[in-house]
XYZ file of N, CA and C in Angstrom:
540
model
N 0.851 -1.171 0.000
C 0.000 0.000 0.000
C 0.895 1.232 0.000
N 0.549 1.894 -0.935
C 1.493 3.388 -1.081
C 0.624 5.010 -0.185
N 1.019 5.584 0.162
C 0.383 6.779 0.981
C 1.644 7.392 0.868
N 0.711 8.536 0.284
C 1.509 10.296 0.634
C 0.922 11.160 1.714
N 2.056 11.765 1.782
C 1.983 12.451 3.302
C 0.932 12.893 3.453
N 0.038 13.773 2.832
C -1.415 13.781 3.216
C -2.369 12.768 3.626
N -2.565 11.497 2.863
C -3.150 10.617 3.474
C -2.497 10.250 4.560
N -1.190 9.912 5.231
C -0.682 9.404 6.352
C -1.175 9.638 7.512
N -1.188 11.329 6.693
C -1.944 11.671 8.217
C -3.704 11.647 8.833
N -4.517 11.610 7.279
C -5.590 10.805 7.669
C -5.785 9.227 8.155
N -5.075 8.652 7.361
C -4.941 7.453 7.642
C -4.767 7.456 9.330
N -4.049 7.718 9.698
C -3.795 7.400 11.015
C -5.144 8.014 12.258
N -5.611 8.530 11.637
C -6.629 9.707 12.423
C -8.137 8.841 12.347
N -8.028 7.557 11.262
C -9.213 7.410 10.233
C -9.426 6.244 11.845
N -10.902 6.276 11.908
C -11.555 5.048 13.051
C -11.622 4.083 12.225
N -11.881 2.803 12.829
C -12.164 1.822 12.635
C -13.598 1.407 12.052
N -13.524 0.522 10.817
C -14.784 0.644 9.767
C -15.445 -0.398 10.654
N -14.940 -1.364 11.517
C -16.001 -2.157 11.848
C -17.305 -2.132 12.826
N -16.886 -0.326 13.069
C -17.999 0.276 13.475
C -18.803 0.817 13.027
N -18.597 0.773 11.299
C -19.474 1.436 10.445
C -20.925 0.326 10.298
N -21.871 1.322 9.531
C -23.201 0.802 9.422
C -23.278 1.541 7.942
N -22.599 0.810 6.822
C -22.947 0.758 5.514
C -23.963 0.969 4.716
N -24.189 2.323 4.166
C -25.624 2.360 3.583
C -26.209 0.864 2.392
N -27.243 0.941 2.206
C -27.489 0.100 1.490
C -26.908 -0.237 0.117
N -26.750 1.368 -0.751
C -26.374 1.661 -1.903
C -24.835 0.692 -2.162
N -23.855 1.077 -0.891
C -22.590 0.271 -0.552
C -22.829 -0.898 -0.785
N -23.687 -1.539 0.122
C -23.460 -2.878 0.277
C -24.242 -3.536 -1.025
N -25.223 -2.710 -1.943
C -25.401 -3.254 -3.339
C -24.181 -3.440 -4.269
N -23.445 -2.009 -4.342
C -22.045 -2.121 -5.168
C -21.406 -2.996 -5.189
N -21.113 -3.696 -3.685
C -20.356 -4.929 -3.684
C -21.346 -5.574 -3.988
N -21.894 -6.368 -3.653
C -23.281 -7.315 -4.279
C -22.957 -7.334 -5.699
N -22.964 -6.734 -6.505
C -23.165 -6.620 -7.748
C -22.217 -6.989 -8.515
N -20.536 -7.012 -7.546
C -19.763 -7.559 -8.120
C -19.356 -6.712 -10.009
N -18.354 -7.287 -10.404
C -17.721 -7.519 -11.299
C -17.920 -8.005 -12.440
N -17.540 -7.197 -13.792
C -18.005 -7.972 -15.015
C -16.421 -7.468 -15.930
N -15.914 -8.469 -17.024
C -15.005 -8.257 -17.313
C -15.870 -7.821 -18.950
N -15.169 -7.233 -19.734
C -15.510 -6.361 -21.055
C -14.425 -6.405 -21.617
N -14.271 -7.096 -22.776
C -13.181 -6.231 -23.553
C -11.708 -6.258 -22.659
N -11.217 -7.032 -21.996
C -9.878 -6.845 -21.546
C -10.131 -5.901 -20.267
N -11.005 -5.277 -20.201
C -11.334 -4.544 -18.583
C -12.755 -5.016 -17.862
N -12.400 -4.544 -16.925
C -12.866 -4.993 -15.567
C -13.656 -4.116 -14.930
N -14.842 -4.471 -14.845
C -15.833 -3.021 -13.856
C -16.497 -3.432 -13.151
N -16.916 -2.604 -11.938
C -18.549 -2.529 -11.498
C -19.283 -2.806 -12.148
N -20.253 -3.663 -11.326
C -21.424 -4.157 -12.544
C -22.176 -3.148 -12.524
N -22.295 -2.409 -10.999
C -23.337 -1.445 -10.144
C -22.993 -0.520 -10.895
N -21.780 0.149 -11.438
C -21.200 1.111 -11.875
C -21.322 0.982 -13.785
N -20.792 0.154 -14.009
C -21.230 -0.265 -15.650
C -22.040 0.065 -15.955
N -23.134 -0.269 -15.863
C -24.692 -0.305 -16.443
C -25.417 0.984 -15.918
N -24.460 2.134 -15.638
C -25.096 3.615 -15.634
C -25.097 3.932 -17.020
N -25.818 4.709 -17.375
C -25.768 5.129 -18.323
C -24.656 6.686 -18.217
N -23.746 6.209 -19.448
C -22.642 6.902 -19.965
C -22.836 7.426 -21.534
N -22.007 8.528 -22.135
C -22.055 8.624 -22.861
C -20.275 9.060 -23.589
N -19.699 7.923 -23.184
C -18.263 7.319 -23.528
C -17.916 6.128 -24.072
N -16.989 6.434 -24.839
C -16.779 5.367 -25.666
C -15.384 5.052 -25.093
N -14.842 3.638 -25.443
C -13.192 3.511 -25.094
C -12.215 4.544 -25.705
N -12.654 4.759 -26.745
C -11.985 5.513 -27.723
C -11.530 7.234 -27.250
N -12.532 7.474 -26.191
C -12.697 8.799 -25.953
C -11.279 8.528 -24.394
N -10.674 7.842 -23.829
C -9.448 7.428 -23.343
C -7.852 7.153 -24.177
N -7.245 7.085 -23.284
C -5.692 7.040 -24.158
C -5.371 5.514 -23.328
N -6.211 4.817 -22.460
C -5.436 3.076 -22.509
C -6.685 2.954 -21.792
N -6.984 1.613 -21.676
C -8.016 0.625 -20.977
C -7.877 1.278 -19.166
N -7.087 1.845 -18.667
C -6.686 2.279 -17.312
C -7.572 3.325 -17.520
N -7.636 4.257 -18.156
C -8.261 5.049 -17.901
C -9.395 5.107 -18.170
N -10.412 4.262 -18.930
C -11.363 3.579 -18.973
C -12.164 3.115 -17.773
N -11.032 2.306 -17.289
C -11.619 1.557 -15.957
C -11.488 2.551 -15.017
N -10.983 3.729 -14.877
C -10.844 4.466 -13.650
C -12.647 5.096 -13.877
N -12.819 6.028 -15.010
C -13.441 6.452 -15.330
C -15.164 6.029 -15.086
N -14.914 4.681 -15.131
C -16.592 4.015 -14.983
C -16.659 3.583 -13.643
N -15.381 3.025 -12.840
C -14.982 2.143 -11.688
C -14.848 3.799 -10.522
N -15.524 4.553 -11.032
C -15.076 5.838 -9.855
C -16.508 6.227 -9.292
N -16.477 6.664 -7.986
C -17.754 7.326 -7.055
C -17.172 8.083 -6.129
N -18.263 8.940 -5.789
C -17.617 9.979 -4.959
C -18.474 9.430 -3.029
N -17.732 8.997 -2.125
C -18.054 8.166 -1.404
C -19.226 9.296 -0.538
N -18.950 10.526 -0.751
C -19.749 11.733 -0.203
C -21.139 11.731 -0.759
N -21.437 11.026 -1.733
C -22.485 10.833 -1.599
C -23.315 9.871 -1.028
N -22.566 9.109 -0.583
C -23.412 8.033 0.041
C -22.926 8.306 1.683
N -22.141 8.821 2.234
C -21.835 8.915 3.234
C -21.957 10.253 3.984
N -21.984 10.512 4.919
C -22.218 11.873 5.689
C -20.646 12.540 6.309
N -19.640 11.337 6.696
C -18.651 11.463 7.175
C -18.152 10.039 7.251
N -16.477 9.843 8.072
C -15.801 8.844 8.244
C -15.481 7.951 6.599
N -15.320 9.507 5.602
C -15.475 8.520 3.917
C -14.245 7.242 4.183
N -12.535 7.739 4.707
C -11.934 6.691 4.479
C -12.151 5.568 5.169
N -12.570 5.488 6.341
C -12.939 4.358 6.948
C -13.576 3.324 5.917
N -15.207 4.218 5.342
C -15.990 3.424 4.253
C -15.310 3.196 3.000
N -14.453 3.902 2.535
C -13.140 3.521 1.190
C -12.795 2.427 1.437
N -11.834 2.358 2.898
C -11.137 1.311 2.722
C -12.464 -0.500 3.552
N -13.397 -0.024 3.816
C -14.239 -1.074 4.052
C -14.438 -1.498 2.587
N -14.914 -0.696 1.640
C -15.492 -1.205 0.402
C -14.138 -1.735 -0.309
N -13.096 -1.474 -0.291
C -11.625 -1.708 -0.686
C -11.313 -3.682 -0.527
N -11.514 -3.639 0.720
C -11.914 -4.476 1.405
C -12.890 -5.489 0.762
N -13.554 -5.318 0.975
C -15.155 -6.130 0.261
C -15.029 -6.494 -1.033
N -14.620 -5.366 -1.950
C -14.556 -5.389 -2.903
C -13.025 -6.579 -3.843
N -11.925 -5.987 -2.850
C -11.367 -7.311 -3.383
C -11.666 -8.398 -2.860
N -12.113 -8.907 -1.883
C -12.608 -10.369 -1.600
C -13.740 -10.784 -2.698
N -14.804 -9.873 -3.669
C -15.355 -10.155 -4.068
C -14.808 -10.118 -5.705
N -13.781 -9.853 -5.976
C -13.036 -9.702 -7.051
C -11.983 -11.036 -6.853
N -11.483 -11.012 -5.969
C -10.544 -12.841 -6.062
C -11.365 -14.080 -6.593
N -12.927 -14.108 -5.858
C -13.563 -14.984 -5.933
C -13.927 -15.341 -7.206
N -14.088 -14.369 -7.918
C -14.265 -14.236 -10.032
C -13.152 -14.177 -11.012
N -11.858 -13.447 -10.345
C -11.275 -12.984 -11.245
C -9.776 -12.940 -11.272
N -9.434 -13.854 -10.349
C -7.718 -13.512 -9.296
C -6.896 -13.447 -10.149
N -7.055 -13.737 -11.783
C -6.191 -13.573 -12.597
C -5.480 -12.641 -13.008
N -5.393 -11.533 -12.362
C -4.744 -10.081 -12.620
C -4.686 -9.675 -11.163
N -4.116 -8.692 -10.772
C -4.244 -7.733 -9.566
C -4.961 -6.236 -10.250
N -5.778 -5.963 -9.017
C -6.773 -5.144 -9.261
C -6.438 -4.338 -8.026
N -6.538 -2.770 -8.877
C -6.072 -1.750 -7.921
C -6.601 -0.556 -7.685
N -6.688 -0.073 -6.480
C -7.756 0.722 -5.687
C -6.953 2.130 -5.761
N -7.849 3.128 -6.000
C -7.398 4.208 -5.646
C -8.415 5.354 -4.868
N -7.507 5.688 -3.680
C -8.461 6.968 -2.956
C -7.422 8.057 -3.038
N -8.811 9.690 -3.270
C -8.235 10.694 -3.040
C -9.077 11.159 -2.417
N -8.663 12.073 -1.752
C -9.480 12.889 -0.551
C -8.726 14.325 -0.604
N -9.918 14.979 -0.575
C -9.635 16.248 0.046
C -10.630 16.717 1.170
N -10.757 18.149 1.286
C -11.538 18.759 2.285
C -13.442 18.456 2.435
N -13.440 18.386 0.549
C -14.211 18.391 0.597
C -14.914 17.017 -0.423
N -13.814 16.251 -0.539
C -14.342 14.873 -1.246
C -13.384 13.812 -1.313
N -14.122 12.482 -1.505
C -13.428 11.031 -1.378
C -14.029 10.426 -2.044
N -13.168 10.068 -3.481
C -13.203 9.363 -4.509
C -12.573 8.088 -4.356
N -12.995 6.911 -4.713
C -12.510 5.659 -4.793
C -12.375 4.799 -6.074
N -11.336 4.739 -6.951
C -11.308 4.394 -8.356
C -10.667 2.868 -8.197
N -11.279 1.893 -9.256
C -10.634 0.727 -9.099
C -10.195 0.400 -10.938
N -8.966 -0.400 -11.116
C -8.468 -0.031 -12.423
C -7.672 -2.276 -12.655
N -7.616 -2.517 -13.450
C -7.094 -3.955 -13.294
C -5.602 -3.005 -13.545
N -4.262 -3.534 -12.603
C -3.168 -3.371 -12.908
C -1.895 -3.639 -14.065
N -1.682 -2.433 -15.039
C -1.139 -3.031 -16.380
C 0.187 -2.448 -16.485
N 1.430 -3.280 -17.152
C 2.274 -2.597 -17.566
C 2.233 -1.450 -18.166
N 2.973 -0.434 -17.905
C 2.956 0.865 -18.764
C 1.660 1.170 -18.912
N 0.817 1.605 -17.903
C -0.555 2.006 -17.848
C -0.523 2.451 -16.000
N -1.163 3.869 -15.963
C -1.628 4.043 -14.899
C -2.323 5.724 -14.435
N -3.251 5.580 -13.885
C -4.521 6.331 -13.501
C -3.264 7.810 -12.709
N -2.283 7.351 -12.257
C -1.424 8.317 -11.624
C -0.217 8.627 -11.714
N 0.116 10.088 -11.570
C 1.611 9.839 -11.533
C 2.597 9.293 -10.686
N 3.908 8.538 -11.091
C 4.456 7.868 -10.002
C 4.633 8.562 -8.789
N 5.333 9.444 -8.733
C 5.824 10.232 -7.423
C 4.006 10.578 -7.165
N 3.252 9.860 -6.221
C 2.375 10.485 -5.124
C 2.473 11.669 -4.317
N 3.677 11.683 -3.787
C 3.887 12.866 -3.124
C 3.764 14.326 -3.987
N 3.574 14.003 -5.441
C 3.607 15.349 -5.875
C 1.720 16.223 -6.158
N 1.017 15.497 -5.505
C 0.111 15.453 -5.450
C -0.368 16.065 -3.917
N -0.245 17.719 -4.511
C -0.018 18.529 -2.584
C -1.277 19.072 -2.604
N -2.314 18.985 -2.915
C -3.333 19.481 -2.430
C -4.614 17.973 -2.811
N -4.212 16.767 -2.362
C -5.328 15.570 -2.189
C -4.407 14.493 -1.643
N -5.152 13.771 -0.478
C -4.598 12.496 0.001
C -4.649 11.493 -0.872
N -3.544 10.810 -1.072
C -3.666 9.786 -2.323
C -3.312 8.541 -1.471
N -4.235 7.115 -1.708
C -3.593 5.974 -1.006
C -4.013 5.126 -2.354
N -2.791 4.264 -2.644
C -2.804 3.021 -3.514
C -2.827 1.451 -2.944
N -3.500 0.602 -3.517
C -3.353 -0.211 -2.973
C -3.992 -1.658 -4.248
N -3.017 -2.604 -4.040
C -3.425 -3.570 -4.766
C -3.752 -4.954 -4.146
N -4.914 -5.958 -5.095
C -5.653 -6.795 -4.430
C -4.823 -8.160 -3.871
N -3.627 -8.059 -3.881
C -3.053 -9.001 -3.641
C -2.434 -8.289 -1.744
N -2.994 -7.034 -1.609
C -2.532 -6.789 -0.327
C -4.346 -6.298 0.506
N -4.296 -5.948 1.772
C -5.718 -5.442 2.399
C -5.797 -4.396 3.226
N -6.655 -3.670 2.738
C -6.396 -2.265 3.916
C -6.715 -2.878 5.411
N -6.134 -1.767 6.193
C -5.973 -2.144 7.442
C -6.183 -0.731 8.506
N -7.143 -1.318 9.337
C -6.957 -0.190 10.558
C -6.598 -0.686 11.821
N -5.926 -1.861 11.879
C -5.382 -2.667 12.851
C -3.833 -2.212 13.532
N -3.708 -3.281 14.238
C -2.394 -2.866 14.945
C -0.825 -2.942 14.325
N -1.530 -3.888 13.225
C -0.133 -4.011 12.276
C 0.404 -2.971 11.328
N -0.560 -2.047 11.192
C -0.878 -0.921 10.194
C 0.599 0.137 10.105
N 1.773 -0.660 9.268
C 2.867 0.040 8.916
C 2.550 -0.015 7.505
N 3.131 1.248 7.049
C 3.000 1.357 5.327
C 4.623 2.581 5.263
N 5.211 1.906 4.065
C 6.099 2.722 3.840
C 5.910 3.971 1.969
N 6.478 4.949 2.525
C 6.279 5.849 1.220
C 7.106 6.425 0.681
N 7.981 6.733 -0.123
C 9.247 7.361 -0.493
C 8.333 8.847 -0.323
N 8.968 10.103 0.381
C 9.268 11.306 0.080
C 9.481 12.156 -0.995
N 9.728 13.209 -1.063
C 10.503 13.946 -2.538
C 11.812 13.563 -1.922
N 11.877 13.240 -0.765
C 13.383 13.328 -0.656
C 13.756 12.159 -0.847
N 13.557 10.842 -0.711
C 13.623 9.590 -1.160
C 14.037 9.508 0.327
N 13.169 9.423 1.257
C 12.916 9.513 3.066
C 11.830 8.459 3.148
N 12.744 7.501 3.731
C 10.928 6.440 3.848
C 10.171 7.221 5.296
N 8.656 7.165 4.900
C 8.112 7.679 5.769
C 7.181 6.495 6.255
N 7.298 6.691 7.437
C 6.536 5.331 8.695
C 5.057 5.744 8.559
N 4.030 5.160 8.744
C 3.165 5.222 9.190
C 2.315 4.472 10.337
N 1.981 4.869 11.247
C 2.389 4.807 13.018
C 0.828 4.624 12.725
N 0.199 3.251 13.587
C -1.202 2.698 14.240
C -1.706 4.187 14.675
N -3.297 4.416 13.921
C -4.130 5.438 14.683
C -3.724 5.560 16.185
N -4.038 6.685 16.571
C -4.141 6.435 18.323
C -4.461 5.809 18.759
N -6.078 5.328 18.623
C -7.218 4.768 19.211
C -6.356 3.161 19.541
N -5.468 2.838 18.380
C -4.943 1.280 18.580
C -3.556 1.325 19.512
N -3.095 2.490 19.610
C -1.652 2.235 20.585
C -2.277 2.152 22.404
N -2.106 1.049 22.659
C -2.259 0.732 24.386
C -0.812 1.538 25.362
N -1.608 1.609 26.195
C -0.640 1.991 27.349
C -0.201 3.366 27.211
């Protein structure tokens, strides 16, 4: 899991989802699972909106899948979006191994003040929804994460991030989890 310094510091601040109470809309998205198209991979919940995009109107299948595979979690939520990001993160790859483990499939959140987007993309050579250096990304929390790993608000919860300075930066268990 990759995090820039903005998310680090939500991340660490973020409560624990297993106190969340998931609107319905959520727990359909996952329900609905996964449909593969054409070499990409979507929401089924998310697919079958009506769009008026073609592949063509993208420069690779990544940006395709970001594009249809994206919601803004503020609308379904009132507050605590990363908690519910990384619950559906969660959900969502357990319900993506079970169909599809043949690729790694990869999550993306940004957050700012005033929104939390969650994009999911199948992972490709020479293809990607972002630029490498995260950290250059100073006004939104960016966290990456792929399905072969699981978000976490537990006690194990270290993630390392290169800096601009090429400084690994720690990321230290919320409060709520350090005892004593």
């Amino acid at each position: 899991m990759q995090l820039n310094t903005l998310m680090s510091v939500s991340y660490a601040k973020a409560s624990n989802w297993n106190s969340l109470t998931p609107p319905k809309e959520l727990k359909q998205l996952v329900h609905s699972g996964f449909i593969e198209v054409e070499s990409c991979c979507f929401l089924k919940y998310l697919y079958h909106k009506e769009t008026n995009v073609s592949p063509a109107d993208f420069p690779d299948k990544t940006g395709l899948e970001c594009f249809i595979n994206s919601f803004h979690l503020e609308d379904y939520v009132e507050d605590n979006w990363l908690p519910y990001a990384l619950w559906l993160i969660n959900q969502l790859f357990d319900k993506y191994a079970k169909l599809f483990n043949h690729k790694l499939l990869t999550a993306i959140v940004t957050q700012d003040d005033l929104s939390c987007t969650l994009r999911f993309h199948l992972k490709r050579e020479g293809e990607s929804w972002l630029d490498e250096d995260i950290e250059s990304y100073q006004e939104e929390a960016i966290l990456v994460i792929d399905s072969n790993e699981r978000p976490s608000l537990g006690p194990s919860v270290v993630s390392r991030t290169k800096t601009k300075r090429n400084v690994p930066l720690l990321v230290e268990p919320p409060v709520w989890l350090k005892t004593g």
